[in-house]
Short mmCIF file of C-alpha atoms in Angstrom, two decimals:
data_model
loop_
_atom_site.label_atom_id
_atom_site.label_comp_id
_atom_site.label_asym_id
_atom_site.label_seq_id
_atom_site.Cartn_x
_atom_site.Cartn_y
_atom_site.Cartn_z
CA UNK A 845 -34.12 -29.40 -28.29
CA UNK A 846 -30.89 -29.62 -27.06
CA UNK A 847 -30.36 -31.84 -24.03
CA UNK A 848 -28.57 -29.17 -21.94
CA UNK A 849 -29.80 -30.97 -18.78
CA UNK A 850 -27.91 -34.05 -18.90
CA UNK A 851 -25.03 -32.85 -21.80
CA UNK A 852 -24.13 -29.67 -20.62
CA UNK A 853 -22.22 -27.17 -22.79
CA UNK A 854 -18.59 -27.21 -21.32
CA UNK A 855 -18.19 -23.49 -19.78
CA UNK A 856 -14.44 -22.97 -19.47
CA UNK A 857 -12.01 -24.90 -21.90
CA UNK A 858 -12.39 -24.00 -25.04
CA UNK A 859 -10.94 -20.17 -25.92
CA UNK A 860 -11.39 -19.36 -29.35
CA UNK A 861 -8.07 -19.90 -30.44
CA UNK A 862 -6.65 -18.46 -33.98
CA UNK A 863 -6.44 -21.46 -35.63
CA UNK A 864 -10.64 -20.58 -35.51
CA UNK A 865 -9.99 -17.70 -36.12
CA UNK A 866 -7.98 -18.26 -39.24
CA UNK A 867 -10.41 -20.48 -40.60
CA UNK A 868 -13.96 -18.64 -40.17
CA UNK A 869 -11.95 -15.49 -42.36
CA UNK A 870 -10.86 -18.52 -45.06
CA UNK A 871 -6.75 -16.94 -44.24
CA UNK A 872 -3.90 -18.47 -43.02
CA UNK A 873 -2.26 -18.50 -39.79
CA UNK A 874 -0.07 -15.34 -40.10
CA UNK A 875 -2.65 -13.68 -41.78
CA UNK A 876 -4.01 -13.26 -38.52
CA UNK A 877 -1.39 -12.82 -36.94
CA UNK A 878 -0.89 -9.90 -38.53
CA UNK A 879 -3.94 -8.15 -37.97
CA UNK A 880 -4.53 -9.34 -33.67
CA UNK A 881 -0.69 -7.09 -33.67
CA UNK A 882 -1.12 -4.97 -35.87
CA UNK A 883 2.01 -5.94 -38.55
CA UNK A 884 1.13 -4.03 -42.13
CA UNK A 885 1.53 -6.73 -45.21
CA UNK A 886 -2.36 -7.77 -44.84
CA UNK A 887 -4.73 -5.33 -47.64
CA UNK A 888 -7.98 -4.20 -46.21
CA UNK A 889 -10.41 -6.28 -47.20
CA UNK A 890 -9.00 -9.14 -45.97
CA UNK A 891 -9.02 -7.56 -42.22
CA UNK A 892 -11.72 -6.30 -42.30
CA UNK A 893 -12.47 -9.83 -42.64
CA UNK A 894 -10.24 -11.37 -39.89
CA UNK A 895 -11.63 -8.62 -37.49
CA UNK A 896 -15.23 -9.64 -37.76
CA UNK A 897 -13.98 -13.46 -36.74
CA UNK A 898 -12.76 -11.86 -34.48
CA UNK A 899 -15.15 -10.16 -32.65
CA UNK A 900 -17.71 -13.35 -33.80
CA UNK A 901 -15.84 -15.60 -31.28
CA UNK A 902 -15.17 -13.28 -29.17
CA UNK A 903 -10.95 -14.38 -29.49
CA UNK A 904 -9.27 -13.24 -27.50
CA UNK A 905 -4.33 -12.48 -27.78
CA UNK A 906 -2.97 -14.55 -25.75
CA UNK A 907 -0.32 -13.00 -24.12
CA UNK A 908 2.22 -15.59 -23.43
CA UNK A 909 3.82 -16.14 -25.94
CA UNK A 910 4.69 -12.85 -26.22
CA UNK A 911 6.29 -12.97 -22.59
CA UNK A 912 8.39 -16.03 -24.34
CA UNK A 913 9.10 -13.78 -27.28
CA UNK A 914 9.83 -10.39 -25.44
CA UNK A 915 10.90 -11.28 -21.50
CA UNK A 916 8.34 -8.60 -20.72
CA UNK A 917 4.46 -9.21 -19.33
CA UNK A 918 3.49 -4.99 -18.95
CA UNK A 919 2.46 -6.51 -15.39
CA UNK A 920 3.96 -4.67 -11.92
CA UNK A 921 2.18 -6.69 -8.81
CA UNK A 922 1.35 -4.72 -5.13
CA UNK A 923 1.72 -5.99 -2.02
CA UNK A 924 0.38 -3.84 0.35
CA UNK A 925 0.01 -3.85 4.14
CA UNK A 926 -3.97 -4.27 4.21
CA UNK A 927 -6.28 -3.45 1.18
CA UNK A 928 -8.93 -2.48 3.35
CA UNK A 929 -7.10 -0.25 5.44
CA UNK A 930 -7.75 2.94 3.91
CA UNK A 931 -4.73 4.35 3.86
CA UNK A 932 -3.88 1.87 1.18
CA UNK A 933 -6.68 3.31 -1.46
CA UNK A 934 -5.07 6.61 -2.82
CA UNK A 935 -1.77 4.65 -2.86
CA UNK A 936 -3.04 1.37 -5.08
CA UNK A 937 -4.90 3.53 -7.17
CA UNK A 938 -1.88 6.41 -8.10
CA UNK A 939 -0.03 3.05 -8.57
CA UNK A 940 -2.18 1.44 -11.11
CA UNK A 941 -2.45 4.96 -13.30
CA UNK A 942 1.90 5.37 -13.76
CA UNK A 943 1.14 1.68 -14.44
CA UNK A 944 -1.69 2.37 -16.84
CA UNK A 945 -0.05 5.30 -18.67
CA UNK A 946 3.48 3.34 -19.41
CA UNK A 947 0.34 0.63 -20.56
CA UNK A 948 0.58 -2.21 -17.24
CA UNK A 949 -1.90 -3.74 -15.67
CA UNK A 950 -1.54 -3.95 -12.17
CA UNK A 951 -1.56 -7.35 -9.81
CA UNK A 952 -1.84 -7.00 -5.83
CA UNK A 953 -2.40 -8.53 -2.50
CA UNK A 954 -2.49 -8.16 0.86
CA UNK A 955 0.20 -9.79 3.44
CA UNK A 956 -1.42 -9.37 5.98
CA UNK A 957 1.73 -7.51 8.06
CA UNK A 958 2.53 -11.88 7.75
CA UNK A 959 6.14 -11.32 6.83
CA UNK A 960 5.71 -15.52 5.21
CA UNK A 961 3.04 -14.52 3.54
CA UNK A 962 4.92 -11.30 1.97
CA UNK A 963 7.64 -13.60 0.84
CA UNK A 964 5.01 -16.35 -0.42
CA UNK A 965 3.09 -13.23 -2.38
CA UNK A 966 6.08 -11.68 -4.10
CA UNK A 967 7.66 -14.72 -5.22
CA UNK A 968 4.24 -16.08 -6.68
CA UNK A 969 4.21 -12.56 -8.50
CA UNK A 970 7.98 -13.62 -9.67
CA UNK A 971 6.83 -16.76 -10.89
CA UNK A 972 4.33 -14.92 -13.45
CA UNK A 973 7.39 -12.97 -14.23
CA UNK A 974 5.63 -9.63 -13.90
CA UNK A 975 8.46 -7.18 -14.64
CA UNK A 976 9.09 -5.16 -11.87
CA UNK A 977 7.07 -5.19 -7.80
CA UNK A 978 6.22 -2.14 -5.41
CA UNK A 979 6.50 -3.44 -1.95
CA UNK A 980 5.62 -2.72 1.35
CA UNK A 981 7.12 -5.60 3.41
CA UNK A 982 6.21 -7.09 6.25
CA UNK A 983 8.87 -8.76 7.15
CA UNK A 984 13.07 -7.49 8.01
CA UNK A 985 15.15 -10.03 5.86
CA UNK A 986 15.20 -9.68 1.71
CA UNK A 987 17.82 -11.44 0.44
CA UNK A 988 15.31 -13.36 -0.61
CA UNK A 989 14.45 -11.79 -3.92
CA UNK A 990 18.52 -10.81 -4.35
CA UNK A 991 17.82 -14.02 -7.03
CA UNK A 992 14.62 -11.97 -8.63
CA UNK A 993 16.65 -8.50 -8.56
CA UNK A 994 19.97 -9.79 -10.27
CA UNK A 995 17.23 -11.69 -12.83
CA UNK A 996 16.34 -7.87 -14.22
CA UNK A 997 12.88 -7.11 -11.38
CA UNK A 998 12.80 -4.18 -10.74
CA UNK A 999 10.98 -3.49 -6.28
CA UNK A 1000 11.20 -0.61 -5.23
CA UNK A 1001 9.16 -0.39 -0.85
CA UNK A 1002 6.60 1.42 -0.18
CA UNK A 1003 6.21 2.85 3.32
CA UNK A 1004 9.44 0.98 5.15
CA UNK A 1005 12.70 0.57 4.11
CA UNK A 1006 13.67 -3.94 2.74
CA UNK A 1007 16.05 -5.23 5.58
CA UNK A 1008 19.02 -6.40 4.59
CA UNK A 1009 19.30 -5.77 0.43
CA UNK A 1010 19.84 -2.00 -0.79
CA UNK A 1011 16.53 -0.92 -3.04
CA UNK A 1012 15.33 2.14 -3.58
CA UNK A 1013 12.88 2.74 -1.04
CA UNK A 1014 9.90 5.87 -1.04
CA UNK A 1015 9.28 6.65 2.79
CA UNK A 1016 6.60 9.17 5.14
CA UNK A 1017 8.85 10.87 7.27
CA UNK A 1018 7.22 9.31 10.02
CA UNK A 1019 10.08 11.03 12.85
CA UNK A 1020 9.77 14.39 11.06
CA UNK A 1021 5.96 14.12 11.50
CA UNK A 1022 5.91 12.54 15.23
CA UNK A 1023 8.19 15.04 15.82
CA UNK A 1024 5.63 17.80 15.12
CA UNK A 1025 2.64 16.34 15.90
CA UNK A 1026 4.17 15.54 19.76
CA UNK A 1027 5.82 19.87 19.74
CA UNK A 1028 1.73 20.91 18.54
CA UNK A 1029 0.43 19.85 22.23
CA UNK A 1030 3.07 20.83 24.19
CA UNK A 1031 3.20 24.13 22.68
CA UNK A 1032 -0.81 23.94 23.91
CA UNK A 1033 0.15 23.35 27.34
CA UNK A 1034 0.07 19.43 27.90
CA UNK A 1035 3.43 18.52 29.65
CA UNK A 1036 2.27 14.90 30.06
CA UNK A 1037 2.13 13.22 26.28
CA UNK A 1038 1.38 9.57 26.15
CA UNK A 1039 2.18 7.61 22.72
CA UNK A 1040 -0.33 4.95 21.26
CA UNK A 1041 2.01 2.80 18.10
CA UNK A 1042 2.19 -0.67 16.16
CA UNK A 1043 4.25 -3.06 16.78
CA UNK A 1044 8.29 -2.95 17.76
CA UNK A 1045 8.96 -5.12 14.71
CA UNK A 1046 7.78 -1.98 12.40
CA UNK A 1047 9.70 0.96 10.93
CA UNK A 1048 7.17 3.32 10.97
CA UNK A 1049 6.48 3.12 14.65
CA UNK A 1050 10.03 3.09 15.34
CA UNK A 1051 10.22 6.85 13.53
CA UNK A 1052 7.64 7.60 15.35
CA UNK A 1053 8.28 6.32 18.40
CA UNK A 1054 11.07 7.92 17.65
CA UNK A 1055 10.24 11.09 16.51
CA UNK A 1056 8.02 12.11 20.50
CA UNK A 1057 10.59 11.35 22.29
CA UNK A 1058 12.72 13.58 20.41
CA UNK A 1059 10.10 16.60 20.75
CA UNK A 1060 9.80 15.61 24.87
CA UNK A 1061 13.34 15.96 24.77
CA UNK A 1062 13.43 18.81 23.59
CA UNK A 1063 10.50 20.78 25.66
CA UNK A 1064 12.74 19.47 28.47
CA UNK A 1065 10.55 16.57 29.78
CA UNK A 1066 10.43 13.57 30.49
CA UNK A 1067 8.26 10.22 29.47
CA UNK A 1068 7.05 8.21 32.00
CA UNK A 1069 7.20 4.45 30.93
CA UNK A 1070 3.71 4.09 32.08
CA UNK A 1071 3.02 7.08 29.35
CA UNK A 1072 4.38 4.41 25.48
CA UNK A 1073 2.29 1.64 25.03
CA UNK A 1074 4.12 -0.63 21.49
CA UNK A 1075 1.26 -3.23 19.87
CA UNK A 1076 -1.26 -4.83 18.09
CA UNK A 1077 -3.53 -2.38 16.76
CA UNK A 1078 -6.19 -4.37 18.16
CA UNK A 1079 -9.21 -2.57 19.95
CA UNK A 1080 -8.86 -3.97 22.93
CA UNK A 1081 -5.47 -3.83 23.30
CA UNK A 1082 -5.58 -0.15 22.73
CA UNK A 1083 -8.55 0.80 24.89
CA UNK A 1084 -6.35 -0.99 27.83
CA UNK A 1085 -3.35 0.88 26.51
CA UNK A 1086 -5.19 4.76 27.02
CA UNK A 1087 -7.46 3.04 30.08
CA UNK A 1088 -3.71 2.76 32.11
CA UNK A 1089 -2.44 5.96 31.17
CA UNK A 1090 -5.81 7.48 32.40
CA UNK A 1091 -5.96 6.59 35.46
CA UNK A 1092 -2.08 6.02 35.64
CA UNK A 1093 -0.93 8.49 39.09
CA UNK A 1094 -0.03 10.97 36.54
CA UNK A 1095 -2.15 10.36 34.65
CA UNK A 1096 -1.59 10.82 30.44
CA UNK A 1097 -3.48 15.05 28.93
CA UNK A 1098 -2.40 14.03 25.50
CA UNK A 1099 -2.95 11.42 23.65
CA UNK A 1100 -0.07 11.17 20.23
CA UNK A 1101 -1.51 7.48 18.53
CA UNK A 1102 1.36 6.02 15.56
CA UNK A 1103 -1.10 4.78 12.77
CA UNK A 1104 -5.17 5.42 12.25
CA UNK A 1105 -6.14 2.21 13.18
CA UNK A 1106 -5.37 2.95 17.03
CA UNK A 1107 -6.58 6.49 15.53
CA UNK A 1108 -10.30 5.12 16.07
CA UNK A 1109 -10.18 3.46 19.05
CA UNK A 1110 -8.45 5.80 21.08
CA UNK A 1111 -11.61 8.54 19.74
CA UNK A 1112 -13.76 5.58 20.57
CA UNK A 1113 -12.31 5.42 24.11
CA UNK A 1114 -12.37 8.76 25.09
CA UNK A 1115 -15.85 9.25 24.17
CA UNK A 1116 -16.27 7.60 27.29
CA UNK A 1117 -13.51 9.26 29.35
CA UNK A 1118 -15.25 12.15 31.36
CA UNK A 1119 -12.32 15.43 31.66
CA UNK A 1120 -11.36 16.35 28.30
CA UNK A 1121 -8.36 15.28 26.37
CA UNK A 1122 -5.98 16.15 24.00
CA UNK A 1123 -5.65 14.43 20.84
CA UNK A 1124 -2.90 14.39 17.57
CA UNK A 1125 -2.82 11.26 15.55
CA UNK A 1126 -0.97 9.45 13.41
CA UNK A 1127 -2.51 9.29 9.12
CA UNK A 1128 -5.57 11.07 8.88
CA UNK A 1129 -8.74 9.01 9.44
CA UNK A 1130 -12.99 9.89 7.08
CA UNK A 1131 -14.92 11.47 8.81
CA UNK A 1132 -12.27 13.48 11.06
CA UNK A 1133 -13.25 16.90 10.98
CA UNK A 1134 -17.49 15.67 11.72
CA UNK A 1135 -16.39 14.38 15.07
CA UNK A 1136 -16.73 17.32 17.69
CA UNK A 1137 -13.93 17.93 18.79
CA UNK A 1138 -12.47 17.51 15.31
CA UNK A 1139 -9.15 15.33 15.07
CA UNK A 1140 -6.44 15.92 14.52
CA UNK A 1141 -3.57 15.03 12.68
CA UNK A 1142 0.07 14.00 10.50
CA UNK A 1143 -1.39 13.05 7.71
CA UNK A 1144 0.88 11.73 5.09
CA UNK A 1145 0.09 11.68 1.40
CA UNK A 1146 -0.57 8.37 0.01
CA UNK A 1147 -0.93 9.34 -3.56
CA UNK A 1148 2.23 11.00 -3.49
CA UNK A 1149 4.14 7.40 -1.72
CA UNK A 1150 2.37 5.60 -4.95
CA UNK A 1151 3.23 7.64 -7.25
CA UNK A 1152 6.83 8.59 -6.47
CA UNK A 1153 7.39 4.45 -5.99
CA UNK A 1154 6.02 4.02 -9.29
CA UNK A 1155 7.53 6.54 -11.23
CA UNK A 1156 10.54 4.92 -9.85
CA UNK A 1157 10.29 1.61 -10.50
CA UNK A 1158 9.25 2.00 -14.80
CA UNK A 1159 13.02 4.54 -14.42
CA UNK A 1160 13.73 0.89 -13.43
CA UNK A 1161 12.39 -0.72 -16.10
CA UNK A 1162 13.70 2.29 -18.67
CA UNK A 1163 16.92 1.00 -18.05
CA UNK A 1164 17.77 3.69 -15.29
CA UNK A 1165 20.79 2.37 -13.80
CA UNK A 1166 21.67 4.78 -10.09
CA UNK A 1167 22.06 3.32 -7.36
CA UNK A 1168 18.99 2.17 -5.15
CA UNK A 1169 17.57 5.25 -3.66
CA UNK A 1170 15.40 6.50 -0.76
CA UNK A 1171 12.46 8.96 -1.42
CA UNK A 1172 11.39 11.35 2.27
CA UNK A 1173 7.47 12.73 1.36
CA UNK A 1174 7.10 15.59 3.72
CA UNK A 1175 3.73 14.73 6.31
CA UNK A 1176 1.29 17.73 7.48
CA UNK A 1177 -0.39 18.85 10.82
CA UNK A 1178 -3.97 19.32 10.33
CA UNK A 1179 -5.33 21.40 13.68
CA UNK A 1180 -9.49 20.07 13.52
CA UNK A 1181 -9.42 21.28 17.49
CA UNK A 1182 -8.86 17.93 19.34
CA UNK A 1183 -5.43 18.86 19.73
CA UNK A 1184 -5.75 22.39 20.97
CA UNK A 1185 -7.39 21.23 23.77
CA UNK A 1186 -5.46 22.62 27.06
CA UNK A 1187 -5.29 20.93 29.45
CA UNK A 1188 -8.13 19.42 32.63
CA UNK A 1189 -7.55 22.98 34.94
CA UNK A 1190 -7.46 19.83 38.19
CA UNK A 1191 -3.97 18.28 36.14
#
């Protein structure tokens, strides 16, 4: 018996090569290359011997040399904010389906809403010679990408536009969605409506706040400074904002939230409140229809965002040369009960 305890077989670094396949099959390297790359000029019997050698050795083609010859990796990169966020699941899947249909591999990572991390990830993907990039940006200055784009790396931004460069972008109608959500609350009798959103440096947070303010202005309603809160989405900050709005001298009777993470915390905070408060959330949340009342939301079509961005990316890779443009994907209001609650009688 071999002394594997003293001389274990190496686990890594010994991948079989085309030379190993050629030796086992008793053919030349060129013949193996033709079989591996499905090129003509090999007899059926020889092809069978080479394939048997490939199967026996577990040989896998090394695409690095193909990259050097052809300049294409058949791979694209996707930089998200947070892979754990439910919003990005359908978006990621849609991008992957389009990539697969084009015979490309998808490589993704999370920026954690950190501009430096975003740049690090993007440049790392470029160093690995991805053909294209789809980016949900965390930063506001994407001039670092200009050399890569000039070098031929197709780039499309999703959810938020690029900063300080011209690039394709696929966006949800954040302004229109927030405007319709606020108008919905006004239509159900509310005059003191709060808005709790994400950090003010984020494009979507700014657009949703703008939509909220527009709907209030169109209804002839003032916006008290205590009714608006922007900041991080950590539960402590959001919970404090809810409590502050409800304990103010002129407390709100309804709240519009800026994204799904804010909505979850607001639902929990309102559960402990002694009076019903109407709620419309931007982004749908899991089990929203099973709560009592169900949570009314402004739903984004994340799958359409991802699919549209990926299709635009592959059009660029296929040679489309039109000027960069923005595509805006509509949102829709889903009424489930929380957004239809009337103001409390004593308010």
